[in-house]
Coordinates of C-alpha atoms and ligand atoms in Angstrom, one line a residue:
X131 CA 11.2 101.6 53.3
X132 CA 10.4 99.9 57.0
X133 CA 9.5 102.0 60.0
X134 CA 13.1 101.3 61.0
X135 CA 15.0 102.4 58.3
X136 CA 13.3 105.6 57.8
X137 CA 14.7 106.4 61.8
X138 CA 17.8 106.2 61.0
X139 CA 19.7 103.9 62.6
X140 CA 23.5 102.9 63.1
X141 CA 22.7 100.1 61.7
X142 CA 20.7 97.1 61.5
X143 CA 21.4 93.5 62.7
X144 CA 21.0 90.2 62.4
X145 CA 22.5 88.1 65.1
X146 CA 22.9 84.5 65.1
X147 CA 24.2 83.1 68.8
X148 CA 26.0 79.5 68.7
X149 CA 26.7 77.5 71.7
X150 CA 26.0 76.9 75.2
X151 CA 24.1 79.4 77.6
X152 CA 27.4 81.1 78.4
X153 CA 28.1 82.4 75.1
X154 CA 24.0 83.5 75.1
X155 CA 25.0 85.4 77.8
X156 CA 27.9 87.2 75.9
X157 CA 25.4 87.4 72.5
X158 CA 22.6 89.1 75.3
X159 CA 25.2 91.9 76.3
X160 CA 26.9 92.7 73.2
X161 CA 23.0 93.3 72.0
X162 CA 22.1 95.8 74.6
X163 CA 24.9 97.4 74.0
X164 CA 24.2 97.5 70.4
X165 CA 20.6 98.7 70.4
X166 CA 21.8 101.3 73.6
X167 CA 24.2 102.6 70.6
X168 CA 21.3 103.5 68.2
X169 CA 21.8 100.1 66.2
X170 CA 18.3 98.3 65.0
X171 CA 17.8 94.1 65.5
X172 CA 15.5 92.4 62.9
X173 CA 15.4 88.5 62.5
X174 CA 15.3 88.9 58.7
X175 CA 18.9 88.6 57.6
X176 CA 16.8 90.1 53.9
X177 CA 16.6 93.4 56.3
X178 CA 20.0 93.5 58.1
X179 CA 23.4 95.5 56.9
X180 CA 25.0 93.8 59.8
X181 CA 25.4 90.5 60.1
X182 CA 26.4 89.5 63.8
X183 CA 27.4 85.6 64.6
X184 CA 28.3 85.1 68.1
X185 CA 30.9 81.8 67.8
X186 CA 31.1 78.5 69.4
X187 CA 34.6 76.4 69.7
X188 CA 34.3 74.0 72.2
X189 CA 34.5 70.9 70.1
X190 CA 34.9 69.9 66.6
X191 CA 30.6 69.6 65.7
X192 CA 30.7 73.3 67.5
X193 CA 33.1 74.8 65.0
X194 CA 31.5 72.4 61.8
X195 CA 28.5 74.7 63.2
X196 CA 30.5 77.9 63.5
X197 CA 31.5 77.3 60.2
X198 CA 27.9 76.8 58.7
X199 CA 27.1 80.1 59.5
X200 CA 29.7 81.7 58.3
X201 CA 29.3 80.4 55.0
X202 CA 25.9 81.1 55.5
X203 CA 26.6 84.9 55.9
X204 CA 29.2 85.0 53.1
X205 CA 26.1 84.2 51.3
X206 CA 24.3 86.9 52.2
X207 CA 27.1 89.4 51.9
X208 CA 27.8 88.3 48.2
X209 CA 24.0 89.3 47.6
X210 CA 25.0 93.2 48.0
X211 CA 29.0 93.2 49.2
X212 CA 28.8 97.3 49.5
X213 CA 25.9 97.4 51.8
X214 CA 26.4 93.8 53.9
X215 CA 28.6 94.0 56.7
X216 CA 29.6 90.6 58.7
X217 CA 31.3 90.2 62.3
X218 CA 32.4 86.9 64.0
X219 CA 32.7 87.4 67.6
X220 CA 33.3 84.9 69.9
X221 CA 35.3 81.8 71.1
X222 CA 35.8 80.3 67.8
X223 CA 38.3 83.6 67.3
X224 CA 40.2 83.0 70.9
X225 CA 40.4 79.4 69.9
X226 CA 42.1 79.9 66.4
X227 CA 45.0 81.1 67.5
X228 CA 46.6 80.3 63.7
X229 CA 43.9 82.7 62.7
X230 CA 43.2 80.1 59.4
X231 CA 39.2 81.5 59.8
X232 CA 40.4 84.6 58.9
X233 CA 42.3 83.6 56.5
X234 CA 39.3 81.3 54.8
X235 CA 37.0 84.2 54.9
X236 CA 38.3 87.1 54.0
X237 CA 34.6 88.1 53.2
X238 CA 34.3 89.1 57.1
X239 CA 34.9 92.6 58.4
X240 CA 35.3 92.4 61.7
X241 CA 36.8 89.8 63.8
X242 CA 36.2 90.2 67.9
X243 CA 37.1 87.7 70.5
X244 CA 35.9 87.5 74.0
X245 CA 37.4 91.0 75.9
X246 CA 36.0 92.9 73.0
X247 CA 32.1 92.1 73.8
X248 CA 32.1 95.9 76.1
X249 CA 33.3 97.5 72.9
X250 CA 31.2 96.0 70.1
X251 CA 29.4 99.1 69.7
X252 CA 32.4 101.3 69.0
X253 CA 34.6 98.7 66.9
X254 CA 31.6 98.4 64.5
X255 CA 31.0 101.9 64.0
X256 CA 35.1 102.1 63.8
X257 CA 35.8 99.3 61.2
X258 CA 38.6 99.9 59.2
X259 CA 40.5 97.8 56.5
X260 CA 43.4 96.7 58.1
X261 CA 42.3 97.1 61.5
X262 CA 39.3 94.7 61.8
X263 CA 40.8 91.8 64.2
X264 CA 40.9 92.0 67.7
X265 CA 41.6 89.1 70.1
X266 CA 43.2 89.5 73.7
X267 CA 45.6 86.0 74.1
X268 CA 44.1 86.0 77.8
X269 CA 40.4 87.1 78.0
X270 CA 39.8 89.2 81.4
X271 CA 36.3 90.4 80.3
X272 CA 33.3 89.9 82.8
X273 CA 30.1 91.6 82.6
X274 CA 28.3 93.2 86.0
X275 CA 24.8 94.4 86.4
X276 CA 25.6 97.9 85.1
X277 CA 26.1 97.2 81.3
X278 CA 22.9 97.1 79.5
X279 CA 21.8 93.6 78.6
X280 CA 18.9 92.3 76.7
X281 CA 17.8 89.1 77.9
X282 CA 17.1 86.9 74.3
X283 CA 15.6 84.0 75.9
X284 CA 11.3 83.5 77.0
X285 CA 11.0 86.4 79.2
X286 CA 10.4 84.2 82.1
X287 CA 14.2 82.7 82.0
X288 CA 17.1 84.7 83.0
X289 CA 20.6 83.0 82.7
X290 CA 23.0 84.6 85.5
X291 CA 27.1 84.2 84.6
X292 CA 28.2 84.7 87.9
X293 CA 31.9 83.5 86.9
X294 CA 33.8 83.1 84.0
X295 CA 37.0 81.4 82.9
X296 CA 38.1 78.1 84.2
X297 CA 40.8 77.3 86.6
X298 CA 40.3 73.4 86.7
X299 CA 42.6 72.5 83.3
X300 CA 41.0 69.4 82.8
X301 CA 43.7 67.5 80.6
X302 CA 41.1 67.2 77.7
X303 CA 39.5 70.5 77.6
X304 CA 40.2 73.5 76.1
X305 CA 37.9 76.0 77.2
X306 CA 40.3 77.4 79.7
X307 CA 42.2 78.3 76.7
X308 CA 39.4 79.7 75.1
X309 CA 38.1 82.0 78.3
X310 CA 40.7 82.6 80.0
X311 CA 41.5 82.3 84.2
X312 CA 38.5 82.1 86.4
X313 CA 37.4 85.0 87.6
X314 CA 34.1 85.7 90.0
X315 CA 31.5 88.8 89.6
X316 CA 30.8 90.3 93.2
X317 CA 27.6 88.5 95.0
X318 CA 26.4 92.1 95.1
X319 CA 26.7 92.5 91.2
X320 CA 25.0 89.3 90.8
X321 CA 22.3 89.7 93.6
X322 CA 21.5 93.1 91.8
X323 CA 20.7 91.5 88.1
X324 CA 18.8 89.0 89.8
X325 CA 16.7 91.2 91.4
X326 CA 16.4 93.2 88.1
X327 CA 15.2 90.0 86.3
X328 CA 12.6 89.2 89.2
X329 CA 11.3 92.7 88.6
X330 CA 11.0 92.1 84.8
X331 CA 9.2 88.9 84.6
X332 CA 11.5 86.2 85.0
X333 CA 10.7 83.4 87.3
X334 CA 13.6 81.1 86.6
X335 CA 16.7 82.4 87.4
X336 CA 19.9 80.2 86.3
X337 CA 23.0 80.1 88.0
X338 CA 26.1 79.3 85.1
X339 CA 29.8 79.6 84.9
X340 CA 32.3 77.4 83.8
X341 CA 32.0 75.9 86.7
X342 CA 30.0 77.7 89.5
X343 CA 31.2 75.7 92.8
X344 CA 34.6 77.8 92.9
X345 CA 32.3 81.2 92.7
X346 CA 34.4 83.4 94.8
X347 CA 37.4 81.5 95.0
X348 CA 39.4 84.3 93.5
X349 CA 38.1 87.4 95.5
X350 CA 38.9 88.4 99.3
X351 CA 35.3 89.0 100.0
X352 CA 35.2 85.2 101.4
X353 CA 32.1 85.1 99.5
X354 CA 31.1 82.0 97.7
X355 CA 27.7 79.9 96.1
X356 CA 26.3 79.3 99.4
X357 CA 26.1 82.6 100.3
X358 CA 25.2 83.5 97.3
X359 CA 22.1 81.3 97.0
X360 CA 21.0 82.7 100.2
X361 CA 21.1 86.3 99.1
X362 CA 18.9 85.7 95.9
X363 CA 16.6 83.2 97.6
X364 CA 16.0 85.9 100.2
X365 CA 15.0 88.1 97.0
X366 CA 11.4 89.5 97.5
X367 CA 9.2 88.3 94.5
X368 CA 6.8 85.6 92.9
X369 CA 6.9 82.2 93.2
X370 CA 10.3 81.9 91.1
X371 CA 12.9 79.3 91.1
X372 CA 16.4 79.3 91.1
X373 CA 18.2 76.2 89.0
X374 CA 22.0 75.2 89.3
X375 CA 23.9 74.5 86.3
X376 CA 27.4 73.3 85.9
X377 CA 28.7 72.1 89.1
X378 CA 32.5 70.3 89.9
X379 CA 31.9 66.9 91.7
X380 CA 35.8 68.0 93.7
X381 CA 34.1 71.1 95.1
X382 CA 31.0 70.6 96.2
X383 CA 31.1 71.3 100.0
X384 CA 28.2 69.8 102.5
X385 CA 27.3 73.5 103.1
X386 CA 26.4 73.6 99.2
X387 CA 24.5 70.6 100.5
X388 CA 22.7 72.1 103.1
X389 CA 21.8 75.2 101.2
X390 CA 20.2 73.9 98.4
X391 CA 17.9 71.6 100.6
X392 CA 17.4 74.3 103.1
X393 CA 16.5 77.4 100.9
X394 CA 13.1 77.6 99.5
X395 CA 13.8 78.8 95.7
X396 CA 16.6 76.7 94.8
X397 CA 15.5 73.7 93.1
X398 CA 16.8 70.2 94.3
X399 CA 18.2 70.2 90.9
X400 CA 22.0 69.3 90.1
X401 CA 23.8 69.6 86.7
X402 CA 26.6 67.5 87.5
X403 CA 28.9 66.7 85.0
X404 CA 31.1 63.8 85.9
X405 CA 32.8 63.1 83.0
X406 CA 34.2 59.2 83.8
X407 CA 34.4 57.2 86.6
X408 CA 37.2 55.2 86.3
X409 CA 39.9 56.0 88.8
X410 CA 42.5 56.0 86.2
X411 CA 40.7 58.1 84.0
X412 CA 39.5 60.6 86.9
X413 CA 43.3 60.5 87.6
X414 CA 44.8 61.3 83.8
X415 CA 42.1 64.2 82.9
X416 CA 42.9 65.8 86.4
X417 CA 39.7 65.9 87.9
X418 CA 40.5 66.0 91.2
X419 CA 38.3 63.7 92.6
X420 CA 38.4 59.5 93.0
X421 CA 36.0 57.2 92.5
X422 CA 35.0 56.7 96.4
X423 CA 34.4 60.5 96.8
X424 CA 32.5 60.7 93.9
X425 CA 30.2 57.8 95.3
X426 CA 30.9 59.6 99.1
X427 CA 29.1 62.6 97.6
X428 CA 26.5 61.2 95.6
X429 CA 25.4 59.5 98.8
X430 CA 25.7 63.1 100.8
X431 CA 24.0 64.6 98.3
X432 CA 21.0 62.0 97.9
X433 CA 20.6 62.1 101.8
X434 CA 20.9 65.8 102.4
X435 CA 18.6 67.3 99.4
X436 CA 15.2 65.2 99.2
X437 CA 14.1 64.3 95.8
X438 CA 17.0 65.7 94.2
X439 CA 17.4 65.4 90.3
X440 CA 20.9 64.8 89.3
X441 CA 21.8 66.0 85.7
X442 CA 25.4 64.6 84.9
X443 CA 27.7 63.9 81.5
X444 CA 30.2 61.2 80.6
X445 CA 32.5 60.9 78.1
X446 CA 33.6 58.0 76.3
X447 CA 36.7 57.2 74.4
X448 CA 39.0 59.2 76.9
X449 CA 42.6 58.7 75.7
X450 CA 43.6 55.3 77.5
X451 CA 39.6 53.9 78.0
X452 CA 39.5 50.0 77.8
X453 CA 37.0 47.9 77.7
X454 CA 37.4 47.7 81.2
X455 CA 37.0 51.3 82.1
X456 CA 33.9 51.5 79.9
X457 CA 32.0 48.6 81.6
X458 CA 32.8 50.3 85.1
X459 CA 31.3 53.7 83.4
X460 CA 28.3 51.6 82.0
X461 CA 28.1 50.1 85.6
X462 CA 27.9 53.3 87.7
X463 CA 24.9 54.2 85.2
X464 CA 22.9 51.6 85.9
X465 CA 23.4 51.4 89.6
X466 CA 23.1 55.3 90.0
X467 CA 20.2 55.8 87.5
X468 CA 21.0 59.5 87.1
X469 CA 17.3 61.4 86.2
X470 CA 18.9 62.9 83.0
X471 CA 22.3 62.3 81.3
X472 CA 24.5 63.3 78.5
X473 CA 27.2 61.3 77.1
X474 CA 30.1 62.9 74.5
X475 CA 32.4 61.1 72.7
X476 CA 36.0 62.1 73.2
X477 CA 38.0 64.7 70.8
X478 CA 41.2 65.4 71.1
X479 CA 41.8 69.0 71.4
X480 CA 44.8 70.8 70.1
X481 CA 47.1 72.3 73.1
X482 CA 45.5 70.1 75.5
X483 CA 47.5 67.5 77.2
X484 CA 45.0 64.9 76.5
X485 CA 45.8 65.3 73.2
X486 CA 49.4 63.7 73.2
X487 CA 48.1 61.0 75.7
X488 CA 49.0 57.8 74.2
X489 CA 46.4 55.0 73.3
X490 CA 43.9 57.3 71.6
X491 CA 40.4 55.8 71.3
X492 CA 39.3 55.4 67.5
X493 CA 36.6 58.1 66.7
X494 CA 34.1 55.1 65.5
X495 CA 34.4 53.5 68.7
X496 CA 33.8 56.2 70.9
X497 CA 30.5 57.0 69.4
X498 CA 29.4 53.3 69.4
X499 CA 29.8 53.8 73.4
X500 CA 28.3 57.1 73.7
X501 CA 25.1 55.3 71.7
X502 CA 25.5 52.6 73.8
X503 CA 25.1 54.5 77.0
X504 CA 22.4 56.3 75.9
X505 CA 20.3 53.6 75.0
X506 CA 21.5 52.3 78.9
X507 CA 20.1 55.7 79.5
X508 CA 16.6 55.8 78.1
X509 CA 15.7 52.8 79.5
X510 CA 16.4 54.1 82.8
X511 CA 14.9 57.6 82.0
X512 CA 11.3 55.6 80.8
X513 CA 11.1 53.7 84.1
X514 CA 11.5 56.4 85.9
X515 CA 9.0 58.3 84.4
X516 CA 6.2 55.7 84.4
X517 CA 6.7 55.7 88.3
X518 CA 5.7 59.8 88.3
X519 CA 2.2 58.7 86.8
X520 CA -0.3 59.9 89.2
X521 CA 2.1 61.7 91.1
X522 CA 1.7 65.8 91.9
X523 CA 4.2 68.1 90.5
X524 CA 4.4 71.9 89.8
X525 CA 4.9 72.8 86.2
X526 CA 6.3 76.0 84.8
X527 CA 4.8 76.6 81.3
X528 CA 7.2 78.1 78.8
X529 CA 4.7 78.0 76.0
X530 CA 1.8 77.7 74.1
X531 CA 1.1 75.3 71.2
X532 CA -1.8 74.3 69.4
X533 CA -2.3 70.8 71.0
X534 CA -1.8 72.9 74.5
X535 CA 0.9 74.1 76.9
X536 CA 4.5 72.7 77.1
X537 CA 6.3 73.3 80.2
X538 CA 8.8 71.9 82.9
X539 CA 9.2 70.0 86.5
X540 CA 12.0 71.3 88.5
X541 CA 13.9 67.8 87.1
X542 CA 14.0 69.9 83.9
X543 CA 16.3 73.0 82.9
X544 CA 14.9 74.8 79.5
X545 CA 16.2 73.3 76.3
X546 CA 18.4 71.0 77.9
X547 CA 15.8 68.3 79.6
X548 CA 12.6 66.9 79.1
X549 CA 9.3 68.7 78.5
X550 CA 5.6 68.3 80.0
X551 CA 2.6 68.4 78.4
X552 CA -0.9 69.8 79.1
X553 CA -2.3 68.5 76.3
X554 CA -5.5 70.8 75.1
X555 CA -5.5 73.8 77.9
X556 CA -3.7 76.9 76.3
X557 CA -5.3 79.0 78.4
X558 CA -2.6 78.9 81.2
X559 CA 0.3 81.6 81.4
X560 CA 3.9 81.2 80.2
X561 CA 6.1 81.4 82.9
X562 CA 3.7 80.4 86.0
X563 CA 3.9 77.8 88.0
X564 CA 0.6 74.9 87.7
X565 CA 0.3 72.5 90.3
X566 CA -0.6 69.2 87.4
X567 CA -1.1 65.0 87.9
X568 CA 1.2 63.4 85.7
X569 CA -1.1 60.9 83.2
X570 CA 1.5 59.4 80.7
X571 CA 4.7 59.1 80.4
X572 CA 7.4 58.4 77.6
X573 CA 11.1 58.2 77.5
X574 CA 11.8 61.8 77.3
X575 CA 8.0 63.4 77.9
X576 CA 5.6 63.7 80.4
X577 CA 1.9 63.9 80.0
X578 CA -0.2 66.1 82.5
X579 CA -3.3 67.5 83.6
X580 CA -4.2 70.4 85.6
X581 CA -4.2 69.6 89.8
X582 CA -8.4 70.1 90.7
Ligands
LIG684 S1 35.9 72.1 84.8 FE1 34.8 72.0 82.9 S2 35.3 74.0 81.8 FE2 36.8 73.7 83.5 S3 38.5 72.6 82.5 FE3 37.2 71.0 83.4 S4 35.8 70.4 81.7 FE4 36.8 72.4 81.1

């Protein structure tokens, strides 16, 4: 019997998060709550009774993955069916609205969508036959700084969800669906966990909603990102670094601008996405914004924030792309040689407008573009890199390997970007900051030394 087992606990899980940060976020509350509610994690699924899968919907490869892991855990649960218990929490629940997951595994035994993270705790040690699904049509739920959260990521990294929900309805998307209406914390509420991460080791905070330039926009407080930034920049601590993450190109006011260049945390980083920028295209996926203010800002934003990295995404085979459309897309790449970039290929979604757009794109061709680009892409990304060799940059470590320490430039969010490498010194600090010379360079990896 472990040490864990013989105290007793509620239960014990093993969780499994899918998706984007976002969702993390969710999986990183429902967990404090869980283990503030007497329940044991392990990362043995041999030593679990629970089996927790936090879902992802977003697009088809997202629910081929949800769906992995669910037969995965049916798996597990055939091994001892009286002892194993499995719950699917998550978007993949407030996206099947026809419920045909629950009817396909009827193995699970408890189904919880997105307003049910606060109550995980309770509907776990409350499952009942008959009364195991629980999904809210609109999801309202938003965490503050007062429910317990344990932070699942490197200790130095703290994802902040200031906002959830989206308001944009982007013809082709259905995470509104999924999430529900935007809706703002407080800046106070966020102000407060950030302060609590600084005080437990994280220097990289991450600022992440749907979409984090209308943070605000539905409160009275007249709060909004700017004012935001200021508060947490002002934060008393190490040398940390705040990074923005999903920003809307129709929002994104000079005082944004201003802020970022201005404040001495916040990294002249951008995530970006843009989507397409074909004024037809811009135009049928409603995203607010033309092709000459899209270029306007991009010029703002290159002029106003010095040595800013843009991170941005495209996708191809929107309904009605031509050839035509495509080569502008391809174009703007090459002229704006964006420091990182992710291209998708088009899905349609059901209950998105896109979806009954005429001329579809075929599936085939859209991923011939998408490779296309991205071979556009990494010949930008290795030019660009061999003009950092020699150059000074500060490097956060994340962590140690044999062969030495792997860690980040500001141009880099975690997972997402390109890495650094100290080859042969491990005896630096994950989580500090290492002033380094850049030495070598690849397409998607730098090579440094430690500054003398
Ligand atoms: S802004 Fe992003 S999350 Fe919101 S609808 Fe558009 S693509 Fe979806």
């Amino acid at each position: 019997m472990s040490e864990s087992q013989s105290l007793n606990p509620e239960g014990i899980v093993y969780l499994v998060s899918l998706g984007c940060p976002k969702n993390l976020v969710d999986t990183e509350v429902m967990t404090g709550l869980l283990v503030s509610n007497g329940f044991f994690l392990t990362m043995d699924p041999d030593q679990a009774d629970i089996y927790l899968i936090n879902t992802c919907a977003f697009i088809p490869s997202a629910r081929s993955e949800s769906t992995e892991a669910l037969e995965e855990a049916q798996a597990w649960k055939e091994e001892a069916p009286d002892e194993r218990k499995i719950i699917i929490a998550g978007c993949l629940i407030q996206w099947d609205k026809q419920e045909s997951y629950r009817k396909q595994f009827p193995i699970v035994d408890l189904w919880t969508g997105v307003d049910q993270v606060p109550d995980i705790a309770r509907l776990l040690k409350e499952i009942k036959p008959g009364l195991n699904y629980h999904r809210n049509e609109t999801p309202t739920f938003l965490y503050d700084e007062k429910i317990p959260r344990l932070r699942l990521t490197l200790p130095h990294i703290a994802y902040l969800k200031i906002a959830d929900g989206c308001d944009n309805r982007c013809s082709y998307c259905a995470i509104p669906d999924i999430r529900g209406d935007m809706r703002s914390r407080s800046l106070q509420s966020v102000v407060s966990e950030a302060e609590t991460a600084l005080n437990n080791d994280a220097t990289e905070l991450l600022i992440m909603a749907q979409d984090i330039t209308t943070f605000g926009d539905d409160r009275e407080d007249n709060e909004d990102l700017s004012a935001l930034l200021l508060e947490i920049d002002n934060l008393k601590g190490k040398n940390f670094w705040i990074r923005l993450l999903y920003t809307h190109p129709a929002h994104f006011p000079q005082k944004l601008i201003d802020t970022i260049a201005a404040r001495k945390h916040v990294l002249p980083y951008v995530d970006m996405p843009m989507q397409h920028i074909s004024a037809k295209l811009l135009n049928s996926m409603h995203r607010r914004i033309s092709e000459a203010d899209t270029r306007n800002l991009l010029r703002r934003m290159r002029k106003g924030i010095p040595n800013l990295a843009i991170r941005t995404t495209f996708i191809t085979g929107l309904p009605g792309e031509t050839e035509e459309d495509f080569k502008m897309l391809k174009d703007f790449i090459i002229e704006q040689e964006f420091e990182r970039l992710g291209v998708f290929s088009y899905s349609p979604e059901p209950d998105t407008p896109a979806a009954g757009f005429p001329d579809q794109v075929p599936h085939a061709l859209a991923e011939a573009r998408v490779a296309e680009l991205m071979e556009i892409q990494a010949k930008i990304s290795l030019k660009k890199n061999k003009l950092l060799v020699g150059r000074e940059f500060d490097v956060i470590v994340d962590f140690i390997e044999e062969f030495g320490a792997v860690g980040r430039t500001y141009m880099d969010a975690p997972e997402i970007d390109n890495v650094v490498v100290l080859e042969n010194i491990c005896d630096l600090t994950p989580g500090q900051v290492y002033k380094t010379v850049i030495t070598d360079a690849d397409t998607y990896e730098l090579t440094a030394g430690l500054k003398d």
